[in-house]
């Protein structure tokens, strides 16, 4: 399943997509530790798989939380969360 | 407070329904789904996986009593009591606060499951627009979610944004759709997405001599294009269906269909119960699964 | 040399008359339906305030959302350009400028020579702009002017979850119903918006010192929340609403 967490508001679209099929193959769960904003958590989804998700309390703030990782100039090719996710299951829409 | 009077403009109708084709629930597997949303709550009761009864009402100040009111109203005239229900799934925004539920399942999973029942297994893309959120769901032929996208941060593109507009123009929310077609030519969409700025824009348009109908047309079409962009991000595949409160607003629905160049499926039931219905079906599957394990 | 800068904003139109590096006149009026008409009025008022006539003016430059509509201006300068110039003029030490308007916000990083190094803009969502506080003050049944002093008297942090003006209004109403103190709600409102504003500052990369300009900078509660959020001191010039108009007047000296 592709889970898109985030929002679209007047200022743009801000979504973090997690390919949860990759989570079930992942042993390291690098997303949890790597994110300075600590926005990820593991949860058991409705089909009983343990997958990563963006915390409910963080979903509507990701544009702000991720700001520090996304400087206007000199943004790294892979964001910390993407680099730490070994199966490459995380993408950002902005 | 004058606020309460204003609210009457956009009050959704409340109702309950019982399936005349199922004379009695006795001897069947009775399961229930209760969807406690931020603005309205629904309860659905299924007998052996068939739709038996439902009720829909506005969510009150707390989730537990809203859930209880909804299920009591759905059970009205059926002779059912809470004890007769084998398994109940809570879903929606207040799903963890349904005191008599055996399990909580996300509204995304329940909606897909409910839509699969309501529209048949060919449905792939679902749009659900509720009072305070908007969801796009892509699912397989079993009603299992393959991708989803939610938006509950921004009031634009939710029922709430529409309510603010209906309020501003002092028209009833139920009339918005029909009124919005009462224009000679379709105006350009309102350019601001933000409800606050769109309100300012609308005030300016009214001052410039636009009719209420024309302003509503411009807002409905802005809402439609916004929703279409979300659908496209999540993956748009036919068949396509629209659920939730906004499904009752042809002003938005027809414009979405026009932008996508497709027709949404027409449901046999009230689309607002999709989540609760999915919950009741999930409940049935869970009962059957545990019966298998027990054997 | 006398120059004039006109800042045509969403809410207010401001004009500043600059004579040889000194402000000699200014004006602020509500922006009406016609941006050019409001600009003309503000211009005339500022000239009157300065005691000069249009014939004395070497050049007029405009800025703000309505800047291209100001027909009598010789040239216009972007909001970022005018904010940077005005802020550097009034606060020479400042290298990061936060400019808050009624409908938008921006963070600008300056090089030591005052040139713009980087900037981030937040627009088209009212939750990140000055009008957020205005809407919340209405929900609180008080005035924008009262929001600052109220917020300074807060005693408890209350969480505000809504990130949207419309949803936040309902949240404020339900906080009131729960008997939450107005002071605490005011603080929560300011914390909420400063959170959104400070993320822009983080995107450009904060360099000392920080300056805050724009009308909402008059709100001491908001300034305090921003200071706490960024853990930095923030300089606010005396007349924060006129800084961009001043910046445009400075720009006018460059093109005169
Ligand atoms: S970009 Fe940074 S803050 Fe955002 S999710 Fe990735 S690691 Fe976390
Ligand atoms: S764009 Fe407007 S309606 Fe949307 S979140 Fe921002 S303030 Fe709310």
JSON list of N, CA and C in Angstrom, two decimals, chain C residues 71-113:
[
{"chain": "C", "resi": 71, "resn": "UNK", "atom": "N", "xyz": [0.27, 53.39, -10.63]},
{"chain": "C", "resi": 71, "resn": "UNK", "atom": "CA", "xyz": [0.60, 53.93, -11.96]},
{"chain": "C", "resi": 71, "resn": "UNK", "atom": "C", "xyz": [1.62, 55.06, -11.91]},
{"chain": "C", "resi": 72, "resn": "UNK", "atom": "N", "xyz": [1.63, 55.86, -10.86]},
{"chain": "C", "resi": 72, "resn": "UNK", "atom": "CA", "xyz": [2.49, 57.04, -10.85]},
{"chain": "C", "resi": 72, "resn": "UNK", "atom": "C", "xyz": [3.91, 56.73, -10.38]},
{"chain": "C", "resi": 73, "resn": "UNK", "atom": "N", "xyz": [4.18, 55.48, -10.02]},
{"chain": "C", "resi": 73, "resn": "UNK", "atom": "CA", "xyz": [5.53, 55.13, -9.57]},
{"chain": "C", "resi": 73, "resn": "UNK", "atom": "C", "xyz": [6.46, 55.03, -10.78]},
{"chain": "C", "resi": 74, "resn": "UNK", "atom": "N", "xyz": [7.72, 55.42, -10.60]},
{"chain": "C", "resi": 74, "resn": "UNK", "atom": "CA", "xyz": [8.67, 55.34, -11.70]},
{"chain": "C", "resi": 74, "resn": "UNK", "atom": "C", "xyz": [9.05, 53.88, -11.95]},
{"chain": "C", "resi": 75, "resn": "UNK", "atom": "N", "xyz": [9.14, 53.14, -10.85]},
{"chain": "C", "resi": 75, "resn": "UNK", "atom": "CA", "xyz": [9.51, 51.73, -10.96]},
{"chain": "C", "resi": 75, "resn": "UNK", "atom": "C", "xyz": [8.96, 51.02, -9.73]},
{"chain": "C", "resi": 76, "resn": "UNK", "atom": "N", "xyz": [8.97, 49.68, -9.75]},
{"chain": "C", "resi": 76, "resn": "UNK", "atom": "CA", "xyz": [8.56, 48.98, -8.53]},
{"chain": "C", "resi": 76, "resn": "UNK", "atom": "C", "xyz": [9.65, 48.00, -8.12]},
{"chain": "C", "resi": 77, "resn": "UNK", "atom": "N", "xyz": [9.60, 47.63, -6.86]},
{"chain": "C", "resi": 77, "resn": "UNK", "atom": "CA", "xyz": [10.60, 46.71, -6.30]},
{"chain": "C", "resi": 77, "resn": "UNK", "atom": "C", "xyz": [9.83, 45.61, -5.57]},
{"chain": "C", "resi": 78, "resn": "UNK", "atom": "N", "xyz": [10.36, 44.38, -5.63]},
{"chain": "C", "resi": 78, "resn": "UNK", "atom": "CA", "xyz": [9.65, 43.26, -4.99]},
{"chain": "C", "resi": 78, "resn": "UNK", "atom": "C", "xyz": [9.55, 43.47, -3.48]},
{"chain": "C", "resi": 79, "resn": "UNK", "atom": "N", "xyz": [8.63, 42.73, -2.86]},
{"chain": "C", "resi": 79, "resn": "UNK", "atom": "CA", "xyz": [8.46, 42.83, -1.41]},
{"chain": "C", "resi": 79, "resn": "UNK", "atom": "C", "xyz": [9.76, 42.43, -0.69]},
{"chain": "C", "resi": 80, "resn": "UNK", "atom": "N", "xyz": [10.45, 41.45, -1.25]},
{"chain": "C", "resi": 80, "resn": "UNK", "atom": "CA", "xyz": [11.70, 41.01, -0.63]},
{"chain": "C", "resi": 80, "resn": "UNK", "atom": "C", "xyz": [12.73, 42.13, -0.72]},
{"chain": "C", "resi": 81, "resn": "UNK", "atom": "N", "xyz": [12.82, 42.75, -1.88]},
{"chain": "C", "resi": 81, "resn": "UNK", "atom": "CA", "xyz": [13.79, 43.83, -2.10]},
{"chain": "C", "resi": 81, "resn": "UNK", "atom": "C", "xyz": [13.55, 45.02, -1.19]},
{"chain": "C", "resi": 82, "resn": "UNK", "atom": "N", "xyz": [12.30, 45.40, -1.04]},
{"chain": "C", "resi": 82, "resn": "UNK", "atom": "CA", "xyz": [12.02, 46.57, -0.21]},
{"chain": "C", "resi": 82, "resn": "UNK", "atom": "C", "xyz": [12.19, 46.24, 1.27]},
{"chain": "C", "resi": 83, "resn": "UNK", "atom": "N", "xyz": [11.78, 45.04, 1.68]},
{"chain": "C", "resi": 83, "resn": "UNK", "atom": "CA", "xyz": [11.91, 44.65, 3.09]},
{"chain": "C", "resi": 83, "resn": "UNK", "atom": "C", "xyz": [13.38, 44.63, 3.48]},
{"chain": "C", "resi": 84, "resn": "UNK", "atom": "N", "xyz": [14.22, 44.07, 2.61]},
{"chain": "C", "resi": 84, "resn": "UNK", "atom": "CA", "xyz": [15.65, 43.97, 2.90]},
{"chain": "C", "resi": 84, "resn": "UNK", "atom": "C", "xyz": [16.26, 45.37, 3.05]},
{"chain": "C", "resi": 85, "resn": "UNK", "atom": "N", "xyz": [15.94, 46.25, 2.12]},
{"chain": "C", "resi": 85, "resn": "UNK", "atom": "CA", "xyz": [16.51, 47.61, 2.16]},
{"chain": "C", "resi": 85, "resn": "UNK", "atom": "C", "xyz": [16.05, 48.37, 3.40]},
{"chain": "C", "resi": 86, "resn": "UNK", "atom": "N", "xyz": [14.76, 48.33, 3.66]},
{"chain": "C", "resi": 86, "resn": "UNK", "atom": "CA", "xyz": [14.23, 49.06, 4.80]},
{"chain": "C", "resi": 86, "resn": "UNK", "atom": "C", "xyz": [14.76, 48.54, 6.12]},
{"chain": "C", "resi": 87, "resn": "UNK", "atom": "N", "xyz": [14.82, 47.22, 6.24]},
{"chain": "C", "resi": 87, "resn": "UNK", "atom": "CA", "xyz": [15.28, 46.61, 7.49]},
{"chain": "C", "resi": 87, "resn": "UNK", "atom": "C", "xyz": [16.74, 46.93, 7.75]},
{"chain": "C", "resi": 88, "resn": "UNK", "atom": "N", "xyz": [17.57, 46.84, 6.71]},
{"chain": "C", "resi": 88, "resn": "UNK", "atom": "CA", "xyz": [19.00, 47.10, 6.88]},
{"chain": "C", "resi": 88, "resn": "UNK", "atom": "C", "xyz": [19.24, 48.56, 7.26]},
{"chain": "C", "resi": 89, "resn": "UNK", "atom": "N", "xyz": [18.43, 49.44, 6.69]},
{"chain": "C", "resi": 89, "resn": "UNK", "atom": "CA", "xyz": [18.56, 50.87, 6.97]},
{"chain": "C", "resi": 89, "resn": "UNK", "atom": "C", "xyz": [18.28, 51.17, 8.44]},
{"chain": "C", "resi": 90, "resn": "UNK", "atom": "N", "xyz": [17.22, 50.57, 8.97]},
{"chain": "C", "resi": 90, "resn": "UNK", "atom": "CA", "xyz": [16.83, 50.85, 10.34]},
{"chain": "C", "resi": 90, "resn": "UNK", "atom": "C", "xyz": [17.60, 50.03, 11.37]},
{"chain": "C", "resi": 91, "resn": "UNK", "atom": "N", "xyz": [18.01, 48.83, 10.95]},
{"chain": "C", "resi": 91, "resn": "UNK", "atom": "CA", "xyz": [18.67, 47.91, 11.89]},
{"chain": "C", "resi": 91, "resn": "UNK", "atom": "C", "xyz": [19.92, 47.35, 11.20]},
{"chain": "C", "resi": 92, "resn": "UNK", "atom": "N", "xyz": [21.01, 48.13, 11.20]},
{"chain": "C", "resi": 92, "resn": "UNK", "atom": "CA", "xyz": [22.19, 47.73, 10.42]},
{"chain": "C", "resi": 92, "resn": "UNK", "atom": "C", "xyz": [22.78, 46.37, 10.83]},
{"chain": "C", "resi": 93, "resn": "UNK", "atom": "N", "xyz": [22.55, 45.94, 12.06]},
{"chain": "C", "resi": 93, "resn": "UNK", "atom": "CA", "xyz": [23.13, 44.67, 12.51]},
{"chain": "C", "resi": 93, "resn": "UNK", "atom": "C", "xyz": [22.36, 43.45, 12.03]},
{"chain": "C", "resi": 94, "resn": "UNK", "atom": "N", "xyz": [21.13, 43.68, 11.60]},
{"chain": "C", "resi": 94, "resn": "UNK", "atom": "CA", "xyz": [20.26, 42.55, 11.30]},
{"chain": "C", "resi": 94, "resn": "UNK", "atom": "C", "xyz": [20.65, 41.83, 10.01]},
{"chain": "C", "resi": 95, "resn": "UNK", "atom": "N", "xyz": [20.72, 40.51, 10.08]},
{"chain": "C", "resi": 95, "resn": "UNK", "atom": "CA", "xyz": [21.04, 39.72, 8.90]},
{"chain": "C", "resi": 95, "resn": "UNK", "atom": "C", "xyz": [19.93, 38.76, 8.48]},
{"chain": "C", "resi": 96, "resn": "UNK", "atom": "N", "xyz": [18.99, 38.53, 9.38]},
{"chain": "C", "resi": 96, "resn": "UNK", "atom": "CA", "xyz": [17.82, 37.73, 9.02]},
{"chain": "C", "resi": 96, "resn": "UNK", "atom": "C", "xyz": [16.58, 38.58, 9.28]},
{"chain": "C", "resi": 97, "resn": "UNK", "atom": "N", "xyz": [15.82, 38.80, 8.22]},
{"chain": "C", "resi": 97, "resn": "UNK", "atom": "CA", "xyz": [14.65, 39.66, 8.34]},
{"chain": "C", "resi": 97, "resn": "UNK", "atom": "C", "xyz": [13.38, 38.81, 8.20]},
{"chain": "C", "resi": 98, "resn": "UNK", "atom": "N", "xyz": [12.50, 38.94, 9.16]},
{"chain": "C", "resi": 98, "resn": "UNK", "atom": "CA", "xyz": [11.19, 38.29, 9.05]},
{"chain": "C", "resi": 98, "resn": "UNK", "atom": "C", "xyz": [10.18, 39.39, 8.74]},
{"chain": "C", "resi": 99, "resn": "UNK", "atom": "N", "xyz": [9.49, 39.22, 7.64]},
{"chain": "C", "resi": 99, "resn": "UNK", "atom": "CA", "xyz": [8.52, 40.23, 7.22]},
{"chain": "C", "resi": 99, "resn": "UNK", "atom": "C", "xyz": [7.14, 39.59, 7.24]},
{"chain": "C", "resi": 100, "resn": "UNK", "atom": "N", "xyz": [6.28, 40.10, 8.11]},
{"chain": "C", "resi": 100, "resn": "UNK", "atom": "CA", "xyz": [4.94, 39.54, 8.22]},
{"chain": "C", "resi": 100, "resn": "UNK", "atom": "C", "xyz": [3.91, 40.53, 7.71]},
{"chain": "C", "resi": 101, "resn": "UNK", "atom": "N", "xyz": [3.06, 40.05, 6.83]},
{"chain": "C", "resi": 101, "resn": "UNK", "atom": "CA", "xyz": [1.96, 40.89, 6.35]},
{"chain": "C", "resi": 101, "resn": "UNK", "atom": "C", "xyz": [0.64, 40.28, 6.76]},
{"chain": "C", "resi": 102, "resn": "UNK", "atom": "N", "xyz": [-0.45, 40.91, 6.32]},
{"chain": "C", "resi": 102, "resn": "UNK", "atom": "CA", "xyz": [-1.76, 40.39, 6.67]},
{"chain": "C", "resi": 102, "resn": "UNK", "atom": "C", "xyz": [-2.00, 39.05, 5.99]},
{"chain": "C", "resi": 103, "resn": "UNK", "atom": "N", "xyz": [-1.52, 38.91, 4.76]},
{"chain": "C", "resi": 103, "resn": "UNK", "atom": "CA", "xyz": [-1.82, 37.70, 4.00]},
{"chain": "C", "resi": 103, "resn": "UNK", "atom": "C", "xyz": [-0.59, 36.88, 3.63]},
{"chain": "C", "resi": 104, "resn": "UNK", "atom": "N", "xyz": [0.58, 37.31, 4.03]},
{"chain": "C", "resi": 104, "resn": "UNK", "atom": "CA", "xyz": [1.73, 36.48, 3.72]},
{"chain": "C", "resi": 104, "resn": "UNK", "atom": "C", "xyz": [2.87, 36.75, 4.69]},
{"chain": "C", "resi": 105, "resn": "UNK", "atom": "N", "xyz": [3.88, 35.92, 4.63]},
{"chain": "C", "resi": 105, "resn": "UNK", "atom": "CA", "xyz": [5.04, 36.10, 5.48]},
{"chain": "C", "resi": 105, "resn": "UNK", "atom": "C", "xyz": [6.27, 35.71, 4.70]},
{"chain": "C", "resi": 106, "resn": "UNK", "atom": "N", "xyz": [7.41, 36.28, 5.05]},
{"chain": "C", "resi": 106, "resn": "UNK", "atom": "CA", "xyz": [8.64, 35.85, 4.38]},
{"chain": "C", "resi": 106, "resn": "UNK", "atom": "C", "xyz": [9.82, 35.99, 5.31]},
{"chain": "C", "resi": 107, "resn": "UNK", "atom": "N", "xyz": [10.82, 35.16, 5.08]},
{"chain": "C", "resi": 107, "resn": "UNK", "atom": "CA", "xyz": [12.06, 35.25, 5.83]},
{"chain": "C", "resi": 107, "resn": "UNK", "atom": "C", "xyz": [13.16, 35.52, 4.81]},
{"chain": "C", "resi": 108, "resn": "UNK", "atom": "N", "xyz": [14.01, 36.49, 5.11]},
{"chain": "C", "resi": 108, "resn": "UNK", "atom": "CA", "xyz": [15.05, 36.89, 4.17]},
{"chain": "C", "resi": 108, "resn": "UNK", "atom": "C", "xyz": [16.39, 36.84, 4.88]},
{"chain": "C", "resi": 109, "resn": "UNK", "atom": "N", "xyz": [17.35, 36.16, 4.24]},
{"chain": "C", "resi": 109, "resn": "UNK", "atom": "CA", "xyz": [18.70, 36.13, 4.81]},
{"chain": "C", "resi": 109, "resn": "UNK", "atom": "C", "xyz": [19.55, 37.12, 4.03]},
{"chain": "C", "resi": 110, "resn": "UNK", "atom": "N", "xyz": [20.27, 37.98, 4.75]},
{"chain": "C", "resi": 110, "resn": "UNK", "atom": "CA", "xyz": [21.08, 38.99, 4.10]},
{"chain": "C", "resi": 110, "resn": "UNK", "atom": "C", "xyz": [22.56, 38.69, 4.24]},
{"chain": "C", "resi": 111, "resn": "UNK", "atom": "N", "xyz": [23.33, 39.05, 3.22]},
{"chain": "C", "resi": 111, "resn": "UNK", "atom": "CA", "xyz": [24.77, 39.02, 3.34]},
{"chain": "C", "resi": 111, "resn": "UNK", "atom": "C", "xyz": [25.19, 40.23, 4.17]},
{"chain": "C", "resi": 112, "resn": "UNK", "atom": "N", "xyz": [26.45, 40.21, 4.70]},
{"chain": "C", "resi": 112, "resn": "UNK", "atom": "CA", "xyz": [26.87, 41.35, 5.52]},
{"chain": "C", "resi": 112, "resn": "UNK", "atom": "C", "xyz": [26.73, 42.69, 4.79]},
{"chain": "C", "resi": 113, "resn": "UNK", "atom": "N", "xyz": [26.86, 42.69, 3.46]},
{"chain": "C", "resi": 113, "resn": "UNK", "atom": "CA", "xyz": [26.73, 43.96, 2.73]},
{"chain": "C", "resi": 113, "resn": "UNK", "atom": "C", "xyz": [25.28, 44.35, 2.49]}
]
